[in-house]
Coordinates of C-alpha atoms in Angstrom, one line a residue:
M272 CA -0.1 0.6 0.0
T273 CA 1.4 3.4 -0.8
V274 CA 0.9 6.4 0.5
L275 CA -2.0 8.2 -1.1
E276 CA -3.6 4.3 -0.3
Q277 CA -3.4 4.9 2.9
P278 CA -6.5 6.2 4.7
G279 CA -6.5 9.4 5.3
S280 CA -3.0 10.7 3.8
Y281 CA -5.0 13.0 1.0
R282 CA -3.0 16.8 1.7
P283 CA -4.3 19.2 -0.3
T284 CA -0.7 21.3 -0.4
P285 CA 2.9 18.9 -0.8
P286 CA 4.4 17.1 2.4
P287 CA 7.3 18.9 4.0
A288 CA 10.1 15.8 2.2
W289 CA 8.2 17.6 -2.0
Q290 CA 11.5 19.7 -3.5
P291 CA 11.2 19.5 -7.0
R292 CA 12.5 16.9 -9.5
T293 CA 14.6 19.1 -11.8
D294 CA 16.2 22.5 -10.3
P295 CA 14.4 25.0 -12.5
V296 CA 17.2 27.1 -13.2
P297 CA 19.6 25.3 -15.1
L298 CA 17.0 25.1 -17.6
L299 CA 15.7 28.4 -18.1
P300 CA 16.5 31.0 -21.7
D301 CA 18.0 33.5 -20.8
A302 CA 16.2 36.9 -20.9
E303 CA 17.4 38.3 -24.5
P304 CA 18.2 36.1 -27.3
F305 CA 21.5 35.3 -27.4
R306 CA 23.8 37.4 -30.0
L307 CA 27.1 36.7 -31.6
L308 CA 27.1 39.1 -34.3
G309 CA 28.5 42.8 -33.0
T310 CA 29.7 41.8 -30.7
E311 CA 32.5 41.7 -28.7
A312 CA 32.1 37.8 -28.6
A313 CA 32.7 38.1 -32.3
A314 CA 36.0 38.8 -32.6
E315 CA 36.7 34.6 -31.5
L316 CA 34.4 33.3 -34.5
D317 CA 36.0 30.7 -36.6
P318 CA 36.8 33.2 -40.2
Q319 CA 36.5 30.0 -42.1
L320 CA 33.3 29.2 -40.3
L321 CA 31.8 32.6 -41.0
L322 CA 33.1 32.6 -44.5
R323 CA 30.8 29.0 -44.8
L324 CA 27.9 29.8 -43.6
Y325 CA 27.7 33.4 -46.2
G326 CA 28.3 31.5 -48.8
Q327 CA 25.6 29.3 -48.2
L328 CA 23.0 32.1 -47.2
V329 CA 23.3 34.2 -50.4
R330 CA 23.1 30.9 -52.1
G331 CA 19.8 30.0 -49.9
R332 CA 18.6 33.8 -50.7
R333 CA 18.6 33.2 -54.0
Y334 CA 17.2 29.9 -54.3
N335 CA 14.8 31.4 -52.3
T336 CA 13.6 33.8 -55.0
Q337 CA 14.2 31.6 -57.3
A338 CA 12.1 28.2 -56.1
T339 CA 9.1 31.5 -55.8
A340 CA 9.8 32.5 -59.3
L341 CA 9.0 29.0 -60.5
T342 CA 5.8 28.8 -58.4
R343 CA 4.6 31.9 -60.4
Q344 CA 5.2 30.6 -63.9
G345 CA 3.4 27.3 -62.7
R346 CA 6.5 24.3 -62.2
L347 CA 5.9 24.5 -58.7
A348 CA 2.6 23.7 -57.2
V349 CA 3.0 25.8 -53.9
Y350 CA 6.3 27.1 -52.0
P351 CA 6.8 28.3 -48.6
S352 CA 9.5 31.0 -48.7
S353 CA 12.5 30.7 -46.3
T354 CA 13.2 33.9 -47.0
G355 CA 14.2 35.9 -43.8
Q356 CA 14.7 33.0 -42.1
E357 CA 17.9 31.8 -43.8
A358 CA 20.3 31.6 -41.1
C359 CA 18.1 29.4 -38.5
E360 CA 18.4 26.8 -42.2
V361 CA 21.7 26.8 -42.5
A362 CA 22.5 26.8 -38.7
A363 CA 20.7 24.1 -38.3
A364 CA 22.0 21.5 -41.3
L365 CA 25.8 22.3 -40.6
A366 CA 25.6 21.8 -37.1
L367 CA 25.4 17.7 -37.9
E368 CA 27.2 15.9 -38.3
E369 CA 27.1 13.6 -41.6
R370 CA 26.2 10.3 -39.6
D371 CA 23.0 12.5 -37.7
W372 CA 19.7 12.8 -38.7
L373 CA 17.7 16.2 -40.3
F374 CA 13.7 16.5 -39.3
P375 CA 12.3 19.9 -41.1
S376 CA 9.1 20.8 -42.0
Y377 CA 7.4 21.5 -45.6
R378 CA 8.9 25.2 -45.4
D379 CA 13.0 23.5 -44.8
T380 CA 13.6 23.0 -47.8
L381 CA 16.8 24.6 -47.4
A382 CA 18.0 23.2 -45.0
A383 CA 17.6 19.9 -46.6
I384 CA 19.6 21.4 -50.1
V385 CA 22.7 22.7 -47.6
R386 CA 22.6 19.5 -46.0
G387 CA 23.8 17.6 -49.8
L388 CA 20.2 17.3 -51.2
D389 CA 19.9 17.6 -54.6
P390 CA 17.6 21.4 -55.4
V391 CA 15.3 19.9 -57.5
Q392 CA 14.5 16.4 -56.0
A393 CA 13.9 18.5 -52.4
L394 CA 11.1 20.6 -54.6
T395 CA 9.5 17.2 -55.9
L396 CA 7.2 16.9 -53.0
L397 CA 6.0 21.0 -53.7
R398 CA 5.5 20.4 -57.3
G399 CA 3.0 17.0 -56.9
D400 CA 5.7 14.5 -58.8
W401 CA 6.3 12.1 -55.9
H402 CA 6.1 11.0 -52.5
T403 CA 8.9 12.7 -51.3
G404 CA 11.1 13.0 -54.0
Y405 CA 14.5 11.8 -52.8
D406 CA 16.0 8.9 -50.5
P407 CA 15.7 9.7 -47.2
H408 CA 19.1 7.1 -46.0
E409 CA 21.3 9.2 -48.7
H410 CA 21.7 12.3 -46.9
R411 CA 20.3 11.0 -43.3
V412 CA 17.6 13.7 -43.8
A413 CA 13.7 12.9 -43.5
P414 CA 10.7 13.2 -45.8
L415 CA 9.6 16.7 -45.2
C416 CA 6.8 17.0 -43.2
T417 CA 3.9 19.0 -44.2
P418 CA 1.2 18.1 -41.4
L419 CA 2.3 20.3 -38.4
A420 CA 4.6 19.1 -35.7
T421 CA 4.2 15.4 -36.4
Q422 CA 8.3 15.0 -37.9
L423 CA 8.6 15.6 -34.1
P424 CA 7.6 12.4 -32.3
H425 CA 9.2 10.5 -35.2
A426 CA 12.6 12.8 -34.3
V427 CA 12.4 10.8 -30.7
G428 CA 12.0 8.0 -31.8
L429 CA 14.7 7.3 -34.3
A430 CA 17.4 9.0 -31.6
H431 CA 16.4 6.6 -28.9
A432 CA 16.4 4.5 -31.1
A433 CA 20.2 4.9 -32.2
R434 CA 20.7 5.2 -28.3
L435 CA 19.8 1.4 -27.6
K436 CA 21.9 0.0 -30.2
G437 CA 24.8 2.6 -29.3
D438 CA 25.0 4.1 -32.4
D439 CA 26.7 7.9 -31.9
V440 CA 23.2 9.4 -33.7
V441 CA 21.4 13.3 -33.2
A442 CA 18.9 13.6 -34.3
L443 CA 17.3 17.8 -34.9
A444 CA 13.7 18.4 -36.0
M445 CA 12.1 21.2 -36.9
V446 CA 9.8 23.4 -36.7
G447 CA 7.2 26.3 -36.6
D448 CA 6.1 28.3 -33.8
G449 CA 2.3 27.0 -34.7
G450 CA 3.4 23.8 -34.5
T451 CA 4.2 24.3 -31.1
S452 CA 0.5 24.4 -30.6
E453 CA 0.0 21.0 -31.4
G454 CA -0.4 18.0 -29.3
D455 CA 2.3 15.8 -31.5
F456 CA 5.2 18.9 -29.9
H457 CA 4.0 18.1 -26.3
E458 CA 4.3 14.0 -26.4
A459 CA 7.4 14.3 -28.4
L460 CA 9.1 16.9 -26.0
N461 CA 7.8 14.4 -22.6
F462 CA 9.0 11.5 -24.4
A463 CA 12.2 13.0 -25.4
A464 CA 13.3 14.2 -22.2
V465 CA 11.9 11.4 -20.3
W466 CA 14.4 9.0 -22.5
R467 CA 17.2 11.3 -22.4
A468 CA 16.9 10.9 -25.9
P469 CA 19.6 12.6 -28.1
V470 CA 17.6 15.0 -30.2
V471 CA 17.4 18.9 -30.5
F472 CA 14.1 20.7 -30.8
L473 CA 14.1 23.7 -33.0
V474 CA 11.6 26.1 -33.6
Q475 CA 12.0 28.2 -36.0
N476 CA 9.8 32.1 -34.5
N477 CA 9.2 33.6 -37.0
G478 CA 6.1 35.4 -35.9
F479 CA 2.7 34.0 -38.0
A480 CA 1.1 30.8 -37.6
I481 CA 0.2 31.2 -41.2
S482 CA -1.4 35.1 -39.8
V483 CA -2.2 33.8 -36.6
P484 CA 0.3 35.7 -34.4
L485 CA 2.5 34.1 -31.4
A486 CA 0.3 36.0 -28.8
K487 CA -3.3 34.4 -30.0
Q488 CA -0.6 30.6 -30.1
T489 CA 0.8 31.1 -25.9
A490 CA 1.0 32.9 -23.0
A491 CA 4.2 31.9 -21.9
P492 CA 7.3 34.0 -21.0
S493 CA 9.0 32.7 -24.9
L494 CA 8.2 29.5 -26.8
A495 CA 11.8 28.3 -25.1
H496 CA 10.7 28.8 -21.8
K497 CA 8.7 25.5 -22.6
A498 CA 11.7 23.8 -22.0
V499 CA 11.1 24.0 -18.8
G500 CA 8.0 21.7 -18.2
Y501 CA 9.8 18.8 -20.0
G502 CA 12.5 18.8 -17.7
M503 CA 15.0 20.3 -21.0
P504 CA 17.6 23.5 -21.0
G505 CA 15.3 26.2 -23.6
R506 CA 17.6 28.7 -25.1
L507 CA 16.3 31.2 -26.7
V508 CA 18.5 33.3 -29.6
D509 CA 18.4 35.7 -32.5
G510 CA 17.6 33.6 -35.0
N511 CA 18.5 36.0 -38.0
D512 CA 21.4 35.9 -36.6
V513 CA 23.3 32.5 -37.9
A514 CA 26.8 32.1 -36.1
A515 CA 24.9 32.2 -32.7
V516 CA 22.3 29.5 -34.4
H517 CA 25.2 27.8 -35.2
Q518 CA 26.9 27.9 -31.8
V519 CA 23.9 26.7 -30.0
L520 CA 22.7 24.4 -31.7
S521 CA 26.2 22.7 -31.8
E522 CA 26.6 22.8 -27.9
A523 CA 23.0 21.0 -28.3
V524 CA 23.5 18.7 -29.6
A525 CA 27.0 17.8 -28.7
R526 CA 25.2 17.5 -25.4
A527 CA 23.2 15.4 -26.5
R528 CA 26.0 13.2 -28.6
A529 CA 27.5 13.4 -25.2
G530 CA 24.3 11.6 -23.3
G531 CA 23.4 15.2 -21.8
G532 CA 19.4 14.8 -23.5
P533 CA 16.9 17.4 -25.1
T534 CA 16.8 20.5 -25.9
L535 CA 14.5 23.3 -27.0
V536 CA 15.9 25.9 -29.1
E537 CA 14.0 29.4 -29.9
A538 CA 15.0 31.5 -32.8
V539 CA 13.8 34.3 -33.3
T540 CA 13.3 35.1 -36.8
Y541 CA 10.6 35.8 -39.8
R542 CA 9.6 35.6 -42.6
I543 CA 9.8 38.1 -44.9
D544 CA 7.2 36.8 -47.8
A545 CA 3.9 35.7 -47.1
H546 CA 3.5 31.9 -45.7
T547 CA 2.9 30.4 -49.1
N548 CA 2.6 31.9 -52.5
A549 CA -1.9 31.3 -52.0
D550 CA -1.3 33.5 -48.9
D551 CA -1.9 37.3 -48.3
A552 CA 0.2 38.4 -45.7
T553 CA -1.3 42.2 -46.3
R554 CA -4.8 41.0 -44.4
Y555 CA -2.6 40.9 -41.3
R556 CA 0.2 42.6 -41.2
T557 CA 1.6 45.2 -42.1
D558 CA 4.4 46.9 -44.3
A559 CA 5.7 48.7 -41.4
E560 CA 6.3 45.3 -39.8
V561 CA 7.9 43.8 -42.4
E562 CA 10.0 46.6 -43.3
T563 CA 11.9 46.8 -39.7
W564 CA 12.4 43.0 -40.1
R565 CA 14.5 43.7 -43.2
A566 CA 16.5 46.1 -41.5
H567 CA 17.8 42.7 -39.4
D568 CA 18.4 40.4 -42.9
P569 CA 20.5 38.0 -42.0
V570 CA 22.4 37.7 -45.1
D571 CA 23.5 41.3 -44.8
L572 CA 24.2 41.1 -40.4
L573 CA 26.6 38.8 -41.4
R574 CA 28.3 40.8 -44.6
R575 CA 28.7 43.1 -42.4
E576 CA 30.2 41.3 -39.5
L577 CA 32.9 40.0 -42.1
T578 CA 33.9 43.1 -44.4
G579 CA 33.9 45.3 -40.8
R580 CA 36.5 42.1 -40.4
K581 CA 38.2 42.9 -43.6
L582 CA 37.6 39.0 -44.3
L583 CA 35.4 39.4 -47.0
D584 CA 36.6 41.9 -50.4
E585 CA 34.2 43.2 -52.7
A586 CA 35.7 39.7 -55.5
T587 CA 34.8 37.1 -52.4
I588 CA 31.1 39.0 -52.6
R589 CA 31.2 38.4 -56.6
A590 CA 32.6 35.2 -56.2
E591 CA 29.6 34.2 -53.6
Q592 CA 27.3 36.4 -55.5
D593 CA 28.3 34.5 -59.7
A594 CA 27.7 30.8 -57.5
A595 CA 24.8 31.7 -56.4
E596 CA 22.8 32.2 -60.3
R597 CA 25.0 29.3 -60.9
M598 CA 22.7 27.4 -58.7
A599 CA 19.5 28.9 -59.6
A600 CA 20.3 28.7 -63.8
D601 CA 20.5 24.6 -62.9
L602 CA 17.4 24.5 -60.9
R603 CA 15.6 26.8 -63.3
E604 CA 17.0 24.9 -66.4
R605 CA 15.8 21.1 -64.4
M606 CA 12.2 22.5 -62.9
N607 CA 11.5 24.0 -66.5
Q608 CA 11.7 20.3 -68.5
D609 CA 8.2 18.1 -68.2
P610 CA 9.1 14.8 -65.7
E611 CA 7.5 12.0 -67.4
L612 CA 6.2 10.7 -64.8
D613 CA 3.7 7.8 -63.9
P614 CA 0.4 7.4 -62.4
M615 CA 1.5 3.5 -61.4
E616 CA 4.2 4.6 -59.4
L617 CA 1.5 5.9 -56.7
F618 CA 1.1 3.2 -54.7
S619 CA 5.5 2.7 -54.7
H620 CA 7.0 2.5 -51.2
V621 CA 3.6 2.9 -49.6
Y622 CA 4.4 -0.1 -47.7
A623 CA 6.6 -2.8 -47.6
Q624 CA 4.3 -5.1 -49.2
Q625 CA 1.0 -3.6 -50.1
T626 CA -2.2 -3.7 -48.8
A627 CA -5.7 -5.6 -50.0
Q628 CA -7.1 -2.2 -50.7
L629 CA -4.1 -0.5 -52.6
R630 CA -3.6 -3.1 -54.6
E631 CA -7.7 -3.6 -56.1
Q632 CA -6.6 0.4 -56.2
A633 CA -4.4 0.0 -58.4
A634 CA -6.0 -2.8 -60.1
Q635 CA -8.3 -0.1 -60.8
L636 CA -6.4 2.5 -62.0
R637 CA -4.3 0.4 -65.0
A638 CA -8.0 -0.2 -65.9
E639 CA -8.6 2.9 -66.3
L640 CA -5.4 3.7 -67.8
T641 CA -5.6 1.2 -70.5
A642 CA -9.0 1.8 -71.6
A643 CA -8.6 5.3 -72.4
G644 CA -5.3 4.8 -73.9
E645 CA -2.4 6.6 -71.6
L646 CA -1.3 3.1 -69.6
P647 CA 2.9 3.7 -69.5
A648 CA 5.2 1.9 -72.1
A649 CA 7.0 1.4 -68.7
Q650 CA 4.1 -0.8 -67.3
E651 CA 3.5 -2.8 -69.9
G652 CA 3.8 -6.0 -69.4
R653 CA 4.4 -5.7 -65.8
P654 CA 2.2 -7.8 -63.6
Q655 CA -1.1 -5.6 -62.1
E656 CA -0.9 -5.1 -59.1
G657 CA -4.4 -6.1 -58.4
R658 CA -3.1 -9.3 -57.5
Q659 CA -1.1 -11.4 -55.1
R660 CA 2.4 -11.4 -55.5

């Protein structure tokens, strides 16, 4: 019989021996977002790392503008731009080792590209051509996740499994501020903390969940403060300061790899473009607000730091811009080619063994395509998916 099961044991307040299971003070985030660029600490940063970050930011900005243009040209069904958030995207990818895993949301195609993914493959899902568009195992990038926050429990599961197997692997999961209102967010953080899973949660707080401002999402002092309730550290960082985001994420990854458990990082940033090309952002935010954030542009912040320290000259700036233009031209050329699509591939790679329902649906589609004379040549002579194999 436990104490609480004994007659008369109920107490309206905890007993005198009660004490917190975890000291909350070390878990609390800083009062202000952590910054490096423009501070004295920036002088200690590795110049080569800063130049690498700068090159990725420049290419990332050009990638965003090119992908947005492709959407307007009808080459993409939808594109959720990360313009203004490139520092978070770049830092997240570069903070990981090759053996680690990245779990992106639908807005995080740039992070996947910096991780090594072909830009065309990263955009294939948004074009509507394929389930994912790439092999997740090749670069250890999980499929782009459209449902809010469902990638977070997946990241925890992979990280926990890796630890049980003795693999030296960390998972980094990216989510927006709106995703923190989802049940998956709670479940992922709770399990991660209880299991001390080697996972890092990066919340890109860009101010709006589509049109819903943060004030209508939470009454917490910050999203980083939510970490304390789960028993993990919360870090608050300037999401437009790529050096600061990289350092905070690198420390969190190292902590997770060493067995210290998960960390919740809130990066305060801003999406300059609308939520997607289907959104009219002028209905819920002002041009003045957007212009204020343009003055805190992540590319400009790093460029000023590098030029001020005589680490970046005009020749290097032009070289990085030229490299970005070559990337954009290659992306534009390949995305303007009409792909050869096979409708029957809709049923591929859904289950290791097709279910009866999928076999039935595949047989029905095959029959319709055959009757219409539209069955791809590659499918002719293949066994019907409706049959048991």
